[in-house]
């Protein structure tokens, strides 16, 4: 047996805007409905998980998982600047309570890409008071995360958020050819993360950190590619891992790798297996991200907060996850502290600018009836969780 540490968190992850539906006060909803948008379709009802979260959690718990990562939607808590919805605070508190009732540890994300439309209108992450506003929002979430939540992710993938703020189109959520990051926004996200952690530190026993999309950038060995690797990779990945030093944990989210030549990132070579997002099928991505996160953060405990593939062939999802977990186990053997593995994603969902086509879920969802159908990969991962390991 390849056994994982005692108390290991085995779970699946989601994000509010991608599954809840009708998140009408968020900036994404606005962009989805702009004339000439590059977003292929609007999120609409999404998976209607706003109403069906208990069923979603029940399926994960029944399969054998012990953890569910979900996000709170700032635009619901504070739909207008300074206007707080107590009813929505209660809604998310009920989600935390439901997770406990079903035997799931809730891992809660405060901001998963989307912000209230008023926050974007008033200057977005470039506004002078952006970090104050995020700290104030964090305070509003204390009734939700202040009891019974051990892990809070402040900001999801600030590195991707800074790239999306870099001015290019939002359709570019892919490893190959990522936009230039807006470094001012990167600093504002870091400041917001720190301020949010300060607020959360009032809660005893709560661990806070952020989650970083590690891209496994690799030089292709041509002259000049090592220099380009540093120039391209440092502001997109490594800087954020370094800035995580001192946090309670660090979320690593990994999917694929990207080769860098002397002129920049290279497309996946012909003949290499790719997924529905066009990314290379590359199971070692999570372990490689984990190794660099551990090294650059100076030994902050890691949680894999996202890892998975978009595919219509569920056997490839199982193969991918099996490969990823074997490599992660080897990292643990090497002394790297890993607290959990959260698969992306619990459900097929709204994959941002690509719409509903790329299916990352362990559970399929009929978009008209909202009927959930677990895929074999959910039972497979649940069995790994129950055994707390894999057979060698
Ligand atoms: C994000 C998710 C997204 C996933 C697959 C991560 O960048 O946190 O929201 O769906 O990767 O693209």
PDB file of C-alpha atoms in Angstrom, residues 89-356:
ATOM      1  CA  UNK A  89     -24.229  35.005   5.336  1.00  0.00           C
ATOM      2  CA  UNK A  90     -26.729  32.528   6.813  1.00  0.00           C
ATOM      3  CA  UNK A  91     -26.836  30.621   3.529  1.00  0.00           C
ATOM      4  CA  UNK A  92     -23.081  30.004   3.553  1.00  0.00           C
ATOM      5  CA  UNK A  93     -23.139  29.178   7.268  1.00  0.00           C
ATOM      6  CA  UNK A  94     -25.749  26.525   6.462  1.00  0.00           C
ATOM      7  CA  UNK A  95     -23.320  25.101   3.898  1.00  0.00           C
ATOM      8  CA  UNK A  96     -20.632  24.792   6.573  1.00  0.00           C
ATOM      9  CA  UNK A  97     -23.123  23.131   8.937  1.00  0.00           C
ATOM     10  CA  UNK A  98     -24.322  20.775   6.207  1.00  0.00           C
ATOM     11  CA  UNK A  99     -20.742  19.725   5.469  1.00  0.00           C
ATOM     12  CA  UNK A 100     -20.279  18.824   9.138  1.00  0.00           C
ATOM     13  CA  UNK A 101     -23.574  17.017   9.295  1.00  0.00           C
ATOM     14  CA  UNK A 102     -22.462  14.820   6.386  1.00  0.00           C
ATOM     15  CA  UNK A 103     -18.986  14.209   7.779  1.00  0.00           C
ATOM     16  CA  UNK A 104     -17.127  16.541   5.414  1.00  0.00           C
ATOM     17  CA  UNK A 105     -14.445  19.040   6.435  1.00  0.00           C
ATOM     18  CA  UNK A 106     -15.292  22.358   4.808  1.00  0.00           C
ATOM     19  CA  UNK A 107     -12.352  24.134   3.129  1.00  0.00           C
ATOM     20  CA  UNK A 108     -13.641  27.604   2.323  1.00  0.00           C
ATOM     21  CA  UNK A 109     -12.361  30.040  -0.310  1.00  0.00           C
ATOM     22  CA  UNK A 110     -13.216  33.712   0.194  1.00  0.00           C
ATOM     23  CA  UNK A 111     -12.620  34.916  -3.361  1.00  0.00           C
ATOM     24  CA  UNK A 112     -12.487  32.636  -6.391  1.00  0.00           C
ATOM     25  CA  UNK A 113     -11.841  35.083  -9.296  1.00  0.00           C
ATOM     26  CA  UNK A 114     -15.227  36.865  -9.109  1.00  0.00           C
ATOM     27  CA  UNK A 115     -15.814  40.143  -7.256  1.00  0.00           C
ATOM     28  CA  UNK A 116     -18.947  42.279  -6.832  1.00  0.00           C
ATOM     29  CA  UNK A 117     -19.723  44.431  -9.856  1.00  0.00           C
ATOM     30  CA  UNK A 118     -19.451  47.576  -7.694  1.00  0.00           C
ATOM     31  CA  UNK A 119     -15.892  46.593  -6.679  1.00  0.00           C
ATOM     32  CA  UNK A 120     -14.829  46.424 -10.317  1.00  0.00           C
ATOM     33  CA  UNK A 121     -16.691  49.657 -11.127  1.00  0.00           C
ATOM     34  CA  UNK A 122     -14.929  51.463  -8.259  1.00  0.00           C
ATOM     35  CA  UNK A 123     -11.432  50.634  -9.460  1.00  0.00           C
ATOM     36  CA  UNK A 124     -11.080  46.882  -9.000  1.00  0.00           C
ATOM     37  CA  UNK A 125      -7.740  45.743  -7.500  1.00  0.00           C
ATOM     38  CA  UNK A 126      -6.261  49.057  -8.655  1.00  0.00           C
ATOM     39  CA  UNK A 127      -8.392  51.078  -6.224  1.00  0.00           C
ATOM     40  CA  UNK A 128      -6.487  52.645  -3.325  1.00  0.00           C
ATOM     41  CA  UNK A 129      -8.797  51.005  -0.802  1.00  0.00           C
ATOM     42  CA  UNK A 130      -8.947  47.547  -2.448  1.00  0.00           C
ATOM     43  CA  UNK A 131      -7.171  45.809   0.448  1.00  0.00           C
ATOM     44  CA  UNK A 132      -9.339  47.663   3.014  1.00  0.00           C
ATOM     45  CA  UNK A 133     -12.456  46.481   1.206  1.00  0.00           C
ATOM     46  CA  UNK A 134     -11.229  42.905   1.051  1.00  0.00           C
ATOM     47  CA  UNK A 135     -10.342  42.998   4.778  1.00  0.00           C
ATOM     48  CA  UNK A 136     -13.815  44.355   5.535  1.00  0.00           C
ATOM     49  CA  UNK A 137     -15.384  41.580   3.449  1.00  0.00           C
ATOM     50  CA  UNK A 138     -13.257  39.027   5.348  1.00  0.00           C
ATOM     51  CA  UNK A 139     -14.754  40.352   8.594  1.00  0.00           C
ATOM     52  CA  UNK A 140     -18.227  39.810   7.142  1.00  0.00           C
ATOM     53  CA  UNK A 141     -17.369  36.149   6.563  1.00  0.00           C
ATOM     54  CA  UNK A 142     -16.397  35.500  10.204  1.00  0.00           C
ATOM     55  CA  UNK A 143     -19.865  34.181  11.147  1.00  0.00           C
ATOM     56  CA  UNK A 144     -19.352  31.627   8.348  1.00  0.00           C
ATOM     57  CA  UNK A 145     -15.747  30.553   8.921  1.00  0.00           C
ATOM     58  CA  UNK A 146     -15.332  31.538  12.586  1.00  0.00           C
ATOM     59  CA  UNK A 147     -16.285  28.134  13.921  1.00  0.00           C
ATOM     60  CA  UNK A 148     -15.760  24.659  12.548  1.00  0.00           C
ATOM     61  CA  UNK A 149     -13.658  25.658   9.531  1.00  0.00           C
ATOM     62  CA  UNK A 150     -10.034  24.676   9.740  1.00  0.00           C
ATOM     63  CA  UNK A 151      -8.743  25.853   6.351  1.00  0.00           C
ATOM     64  CA  UNK A 152      -9.615  29.133   4.653  1.00  0.00           C
ATOM     65  CA  UNK A 153      -8.194  30.058   1.245  1.00  0.00           C
ATOM     66  CA  UNK A 154      -8.226  33.855   1.042  1.00  0.00           C
ATOM     67  CA  UNK A 155      -7.685  34.370  -2.688  1.00  0.00           C
ATOM     68  CA  UNK A 156      -7.827  31.754  -5.415  1.00  0.00           C
ATOM     69  CA  UNK A 157      -4.955  31.899  -7.899  1.00  0.00           C
ATOM     70  CA  UNK A 158      -3.837  35.508  -7.467  1.00  0.00           C
ATOM     71  CA  UNK A 159      -1.267  34.746 -10.168  1.00  0.00           C
ATOM     72  CA  UNK A 160      -3.988  33.999 -12.726  1.00  0.00           C
ATOM     73  CA  UNK A 161      -6.056  36.955 -11.459  1.00  0.00           C
ATOM     74  CA  UNK A 162      -3.101  39.322 -12.016  1.00  0.00           C
ATOM     75  CA  UNK A 163      -2.672  37.942 -15.534  1.00  0.00           C
ATOM     76  CA  UNK A 164      -6.350  38.347 -16.342  1.00  0.00           C
ATOM     77  CA  UNK A 165      -6.059  41.928 -15.112  1.00  0.00           C
ATOM     78  CA  UNK A 166      -3.141  42.302 -17.531  1.00  0.00           C
ATOM     79  CA  UNK A 167      -5.518  43.653 -20.108  1.00  0.00           C
ATOM     80  CA  UNK A 168      -5.867  40.781 -22.497  1.00  0.00           C
ATOM     81  CA  UNK A 169      -8.994  38.777 -23.015  1.00  0.00           C
ATOM     82  CA  UNK A 170     -10.468  36.593 -20.341  1.00  0.00           C
ATOM     83  CA  UNK A 171     -10.605  33.647 -22.702  1.00  0.00           C
ATOM     84  CA  UNK A 172      -6.919  33.233 -22.059  1.00  0.00           C
ATOM     85  CA  UNK A 173      -7.164  31.045 -18.951  1.00  0.00           C
ATOM     86  CA  UNK A 174      -4.655  28.567 -20.321  1.00  0.00           C
ATOM     87  CA  UNK A 175      -1.074  27.759 -19.514  1.00  0.00           C
ATOM     88  CA  UNK A 176       0.173  28.305 -23.069  1.00  0.00           C
ATOM     89  CA  UNK A 177       0.426  31.981 -23.904  1.00  0.00           C
ATOM     90  CA  UNK A 178      -0.673  33.461 -20.578  1.00  0.00           C
ATOM     91  CA  UNK A 179      -1.080  37.262 -20.634  1.00  0.00           C
ATOM     92  CA  UNK A 180       1.487  39.512 -18.984  1.00  0.00           C
ATOM     93  CA  UNK A 181       0.600  39.983 -15.337  1.00  0.00           C
ATOM     94  CA  UNK A 182      -0.374  43.426 -14.059  1.00  0.00           C
ATOM     95  CA  UNK A 183       2.264  43.818 -11.335  1.00  0.00           C
ATOM     96  CA  UNK A 184       0.339  46.570  -9.577  1.00  0.00           C
ATOM     97  CA  UNK A 185      -2.610  44.206  -9.245  1.00  0.00           C
ATOM     98  CA  UNK A 186      -0.253  41.448  -8.071  1.00  0.00           C
ATOM     99  CA  UNK A 187       0.928  43.704  -5.226  1.00  0.00           C
ATOM    100  CA  UNK A 188      -2.654  44.645  -4.351  1.00  0.00           C
ATOM    101  CA  UNK A 189      -3.655  40.981  -4.207  1.00  0.00           C
ATOM    102  CA  UNK A 190      -0.723  40.224  -1.928  1.00  0.00           C
ATOM    103  CA  UNK A 191      -1.638  43.123   0.348  1.00  0.00           C
ATOM    104  CA  UNK A 192      -5.295  41.989   0.364  1.00  0.00           C
ATOM    105  CA  UNK A 193      -4.233  38.436   1.210  1.00  0.00           C
ATOM    106  CA  UNK A 194      -2.139  39.661   4.143  1.00  0.00           C
ATOM    107  CA  UNK A 195      -4.896  41.900   5.464  1.00  0.00           C
ATOM    108  CA  UNK A 196      -7.392  39.081   5.165  1.00  0.00           C
ATOM    109  CA  UNK A 197      -5.051  36.724   7.054  1.00  0.00           C
ATOM    110  CA  UNK A 198      -4.761  39.302   9.819  1.00  0.00           C
ATOM    111  CA  UNK A 199      -8.548  39.334  10.217  1.00  0.00           C
ATOM    112  CA  UNK A 200      -8.708  35.526  10.159  1.00  0.00           C
ATOM    113  CA  UNK A 201      -5.963  35.239  12.767  1.00  0.00           C
ATOM    114  CA  UNK A 202      -8.579  36.303  15.371  1.00  0.00           C
ATOM    115  CA  UNK A 203     -10.081  32.829  15.036  1.00  0.00           C
ATOM    116  CA  UNK A 204      -8.115  30.337  17.054  1.00  0.00           C
ATOM    117  CA  UNK A 205      -7.278  27.113  15.265  1.00  0.00           C
ATOM    118  CA  UNK A 206      -8.096  28.520  11.814  1.00  0.00           C
ATOM    119  CA  UNK A 207      -5.366  28.104   9.187  1.00  0.00           C
ATOM    120  CA  UNK A 208      -5.292  30.543   6.297  1.00  0.00           C
ATOM    121  CA  UNK A 209      -3.390  30.643   3.043  1.00  0.00           C
ATOM    122  CA  UNK A 210      -3.930  31.361  -0.628  1.00  0.00           C
ATOM    123  CA  UNK A 211      -3.904  29.008  -3.603  1.00  0.00           C
ATOM    124  CA  UNK A 212      -1.459  29.312  -6.484  1.00  0.00           C
ATOM    125  CA  UNK A 213      -1.759  27.871  -9.995  1.00  0.00           C
ATOM    126  CA  UNK A 214       1.633  26.249 -10.515  1.00  0.00           C
ATOM    127  CA  UNK A 215       2.344  25.858 -14.199  1.00  0.00           C
ATOM    128  CA  UNK A 216       5.402  23.542 -14.255  1.00  0.00           C
ATOM    129  CA  UNK A 217       7.221  25.782 -16.725  1.00  0.00           C
ATOM    130  CA  UNK A 218      10.218  23.924 -18.190  1.00  0.00           C
ATOM    131  CA  UNK A 219      12.953  25.118 -20.504  1.00  0.00           C
ATOM    132  CA  UNK A 220      13.142  23.194 -23.799  1.00  0.00           C
ATOM    133  CA  UNK A 221      16.934  23.251 -23.618  1.00  0.00           C
ATOM    134  CA  UNK A 222      17.594  25.565 -26.592  1.00  0.00           C
ATOM    135  CA  UNK A 223      20.130  28.385 -26.060  1.00  0.00           C
ATOM    136  CA  UNK A 224      18.392  31.298 -24.353  1.00  0.00           C
ATOM    137  CA  UNK A 225      15.511  29.193 -23.029  1.00  0.00           C
ATOM    138  CA  UNK A 226      16.772  29.134 -19.425  1.00  0.00           C
ATOM    139  CA  UNK A 227      16.839  32.949 -19.357  1.00  0.00           C
ATOM    140  CA  UNK A 228      13.362  33.087 -20.886  1.00  0.00           C
ATOM    141  CA  UNK A 229      12.147  30.511 -18.364  1.00  0.00           C
ATOM    142  CA  UNK A 230      13.100  32.803 -15.503  1.00  0.00           C
ATOM    143  CA  UNK A 231      11.776  35.946 -17.172  1.00  0.00           C
ATOM    144  CA  UNK A 232       8.467  34.281 -18.053  1.00  0.00           C
ATOM    145  CA  UNK A 233       7.989  32.011 -15.047  1.00  0.00           C
ATOM    146  CA  UNK A 234       9.092  34.168 -12.134  1.00  0.00           C
ATOM    147  CA  UNK A 235       6.302  36.811 -12.227  1.00  0.00           C
ATOM    148  CA  UNK A 236       3.681  34.201 -13.128  1.00  0.00           C
ATOM    149  CA  UNK A 237       4.506  31.490 -10.548  1.00  0.00           C
ATOM    150  CA  UNK A 238       7.586  31.654  -8.369  1.00  0.00           C
ATOM    151  CA  UNK A 239       7.066  35.144  -6.928  1.00  0.00           C
ATOM    152  CA  UNK A 240       3.755  34.044  -5.390  1.00  0.00           C
ATOM    153  CA  UNK A 241       5.282  30.891  -3.929  1.00  0.00           C
ATOM    154  CA  UNK A 242       8.049  32.968  -2.324  1.00  0.00           C
ATOM    155  CA  UNK A 243       5.485  35.420  -0.925  1.00  0.00           C
ATOM    156  CA  UNK A 244       3.660  32.535   0.775  1.00  0.00           C
ATOM    157  CA  UNK A 245       6.473  32.113   3.327  1.00  0.00           C
ATOM    158  CA  UNK A 246       4.996  32.284   6.825  1.00  0.00           C
ATOM    159  CA  UNK A 247       1.425  31.382   5.793  1.00  0.00           C
ATOM    160  CA  UNK A 248      -0.324  28.529   7.623  1.00  0.00           C
ATOM    161  CA  UNK A 249      -0.624  26.452   4.473  1.00  0.00           C
ATOM    162  CA  UNK A 250      -0.200  26.891   0.725  1.00  0.00           C
ATOM    163  CA  UNK A 251      -2.728  25.645  -1.816  1.00  0.00           C
ATOM    164  CA  UNK A 252      -1.186  24.207  -4.974  1.00  0.00           C
ATOM    165  CA  UNK A 253      -3.377  23.916  -8.085  1.00  0.00           C
ATOM    166  CA  UNK A 254      -1.804  22.099 -10.965  1.00  0.00           C
ATOM    167  CA  UNK A 255      -3.008  20.621 -14.219  1.00  0.00           C
ATOM    168  CA  UNK A 256      -0.279  20.477 -16.838  1.00  0.00           C
ATOM    169  CA  UNK A 257       3.202  21.650 -17.826  1.00  0.00           C
ATOM    170  CA  UNK A 258       4.414  24.178 -20.364  1.00  0.00           C
ATOM    171  CA  UNK A 259       7.720  24.207 -22.240  1.00  0.00           C
ATOM    172  CA  UNK A 260       9.493  27.519 -22.673  1.00  0.00           C
ATOM    173  CA  UNK A 261      11.767  28.210 -25.643  1.00  0.00           C
ATOM    174  CA  UNK A 262      14.079  31.207 -26.165  1.00  0.00           C
ATOM    175  CA  UNK A 263      11.125  33.329 -27.357  1.00  0.00           C
ATOM    176  CA  UNK A 264       8.574  32.212 -24.769  1.00  0.00           C
ATOM    177  CA  UNK A 265       6.010  29.456 -24.172  1.00  0.00           C
ATOM    178  CA  UNK A 266       5.602  26.717 -26.773  1.00  0.00           C
ATOM    179  CA  UNK A 267       2.412  24.998 -27.907  1.00  0.00           C
ATOM    180  CA  UNK A 268       1.907  21.334 -27.057  1.00  0.00           C
ATOM    181  CA  UNK A 269       3.752  19.259 -29.669  1.00  0.00           C
ATOM    182  CA  UNK A 270       1.800  17.305 -32.256  1.00  0.00           C
ATOM    183  CA  UNK A 271       1.025  13.750 -31.213  1.00  0.00           C
ATOM    184  CA  UNK A 272       1.049  14.509 -27.479  1.00  0.00           C
ATOM    185  CA  UNK A 273      -2.222  13.633 -25.673  1.00  0.00           C
ATOM    186  CA  UNK A 274      -4.221  16.721 -24.733  1.00  0.00           C
ATOM    187  CA  UNK A 275      -7.389  17.273 -22.705  1.00  0.00           C
ATOM    188  CA  UNK A 276     -10.579  19.171 -23.604  1.00  0.00           C
ATOM    189  CA  UNK A 277      -8.870  22.427 -22.581  1.00  0.00           C
ATOM    190  CA  UNK A 278      -6.004  21.703 -24.995  1.00  0.00           C
ATOM    191  CA  UNK A 279      -3.538  21.114 -22.158  1.00  0.00           C
ATOM    192  CA  UNK A 280      -0.996  18.295 -22.161  1.00  0.00           C
ATOM    193  CA  UNK A 281      -2.153  15.212 -20.208  1.00  0.00           C
ATOM    194  CA  UNK A 282       0.561  15.333 -17.559  1.00  0.00           C
ATOM    195  CA  UNK A 283      -0.128  13.625 -14.192  1.00  0.00           C
ATOM    196  CA  UNK A 284       3.173  14.668 -12.495  1.00  0.00           C
ATOM    197  CA  UNK A 285       2.059  18.354 -12.607  1.00  0.00           C
ATOM    198  CA  UNK A 286       0.751  18.359  -9.010  1.00  0.00           C
ATOM    199  CA  UNK A 287       3.905  16.816  -7.541  1.00  0.00           C
ATOM    200  CA  UNK A 288       6.126  19.187  -9.500  1.00  0.00           C
ATOM    201  CA  UNK A 289       4.085  22.155  -8.293  1.00  0.00           C
ATOM    202  CA  UNK A 290       4.244  20.837  -4.760  1.00  0.00           C
ATOM    203  CA  UNK A 291       8.010  20.459  -4.831  1.00  0.00           C
ATOM    204  CA  UNK A 292       8.599  24.017  -6.018  1.00  0.00           C
ATOM    205  CA  UNK A 293       5.963  25.403  -3.624  1.00  0.00           C
ATOM    206  CA  UNK A 294       7.626  23.687  -0.682  1.00  0.00           C
ATOM    207  CA  UNK A 295      11.086  24.871  -1.705  1.00  0.00           C
ATOM    208  CA  UNK A 296      10.246  28.485  -2.584  1.00  0.00           C
ATOM    209  CA  UNK A 297       7.968  29.065   0.425  1.00  0.00           C
ATOM    210  CA  UNK A 298      10.599  27.717   2.780  1.00  0.00           C
ATOM    211  CA  UNK A 299       8.591  24.702   3.928  1.00  0.00           C
ATOM    212  CA  UNK A 300       4.984  25.903   4.250  1.00  0.00           C
ATOM    213  CA  UNK A 301       2.656  22.846   4.566  1.00  0.00           C
ATOM    214  CA  UNK A 302       0.991  22.152   1.230  1.00  0.00           C
ATOM    215  CA  UNK A 303      -2.546  21.232   0.289  1.00  0.00           C
ATOM    216  CA  UNK A 304      -3.366  20.252  -3.301  1.00  0.00           C
ATOM    217  CA  UNK A 305      -6.464  22.427  -3.554  1.00  0.00           C
ATOM    218  CA  UNK A 306      -7.085  21.633  -7.248  1.00  0.00           C
ATOM    219  CA  UNK A 307      -5.915  18.971  -9.688  1.00  0.00           C
ATOM    220  CA  UNK A 308      -7.767  17.213 -12.469  1.00  0.00           C
ATOM    221  CA  UNK A 309      -8.518  17.113 -16.203  1.00  0.00           C
ATOM    222  CA  UNK A 310     -11.283  18.087 -18.566  1.00  0.00           C
ATOM    223  CA  UNK A 311     -12.223  14.948 -20.449  1.00  0.00           C
ATOM    224  CA  UNK A 312     -15.249  13.068 -21.716  1.00  0.00           C
ATOM    225  CA  UNK A 313     -13.375   9.798 -21.102  1.00  0.00           C
ATOM    226  CA  UNK A 314     -13.662   9.109 -17.385  1.00  0.00           C
ATOM    227  CA  UNK A 315     -11.088   6.295 -17.515  1.00  0.00           C
ATOM    228  CA  UNK A 316      -8.473   8.914 -18.452  1.00  0.00           C
ATOM    229  CA  UNK A 317      -9.554  10.965 -15.398  1.00  0.00           C
ATOM    230  CA  UNK A 318      -8.881   7.945 -13.197  1.00  0.00           C
ATOM    231  CA  UNK A 319      -5.524   7.290 -14.911  1.00  0.00           C
ATOM    232  CA  UNK A 320      -4.534  10.925 -14.490  1.00  0.00           C
ATOM    233  CA  UNK A 321      -5.495  11.051 -10.813  1.00  0.00           C
ATOM    234  CA  UNK A 322      -3.830   7.743 -10.066  1.00  0.00           C
ATOM    235  CA  UNK A 323      -0.616   9.005 -11.663  1.00  0.00           C
ATOM    236  CA  UNK A 324      -0.808  12.310  -9.792  1.00  0.00           C
ATOM    237  CA  UNK A 325      -1.338  10.606  -6.421  1.00  0.00           C
ATOM    238  CA  UNK A 326       1.582   8.213  -6.885  1.00  0.00           C
ATOM    239  CA  UNK A 327       3.916  11.161  -7.542  1.00  0.00           C
ATOM    240  CA  UNK A 328       2.484  13.060  -4.553  1.00  0.00           C
ATOM    241  CA  UNK A 329       3.087  10.050  -2.350  1.00  0.00           C
ATOM    242  CA  UNK A 330       6.741  10.086  -3.407  1.00  0.00           C
ATOM    243  CA  UNK A 331       6.941  13.764  -2.333  1.00  0.00           C
ATOM    244  CA  UNK A 332       5.598  12.816   1.103  1.00  0.00           C
ATOM    245  CA  UNK A 333       8.252  10.087   1.310  1.00  0.00           C
ATOM    246  CA  UNK A 334      10.820  12.805   0.634  1.00  0.00           C
ATOM    247  CA  UNK A 335       9.617  14.714   3.701  1.00  0.00           C
ATOM    248  CA  UNK A 336       7.339  17.308   2.105  1.00  0.00           C
ATOM    249  CA  UNK A 337       4.306  18.001   4.279  1.00  0.00           C
ATOM    250  CA  UNK A 338       1.041  17.423   2.388  1.00  0.00           C
ATOM    251  CA  UNK A 339      -2.249  17.937   4.236  1.00  0.00           C
ATOM    252  CA  UNK A 340      -4.738  16.946   1.567  1.00  0.00           C
ATOM    253  CA  UNK A 341      -5.715  16.287  -2.036  1.00  0.00           C
ATOM    254  CA  UNK A 342      -8.800  18.051  -3.394  1.00  0.00           C
ATOM    255  CA  UNK A 343      -9.792  17.045  -6.891  1.00  0.00           C
ATOM    256  CA  UNK A 344     -11.009  19.641  -9.383  1.00  0.00           C
ATOM    257  CA  UNK A 345     -13.851  19.356  -9.697  1.00  0.00           C
ATOM    258  CA  UNK A 346     -16.772  17.846  -7.806  1.00  0.00           C
ATOM    259  CA  UNK A 347     -19.159  18.626 -10.683  1.00  0.00           C
ATOM    260  CA  UNK A 348     -18.997  19.327 -14.384  1.00  0.00           C
ATOM    261  CA  UNK A 349     -19.331  23.089 -14.299  1.00  0.00           C
ATOM    262  CA  UNK A 350     -18.974  26.500 -15.906  1.00  0.00           C
ATOM    263  CA  UNK A 351     -15.382  26.692 -17.117  1.00  0.00           C
ATOM    264  CA  UNK A 352     -15.249  30.484 -17.391  1.00  0.00           C
ATOM    265  CA  UNK A 353     -14.755  31.836 -20.901  1.00  0.00           C
ATOM    266  CA  UNK A 354     -14.920  28.304 -22.355  1.00  0.00           C
ATOM    267  CA  UNK A 355     -18.463  27.815 -21.077  1.00  0.00           C
ATOM    268  CA  UNK A 356     -19.797  24.389 -20.114  1.00  0.00           C
TER     269      UNK A 356
END
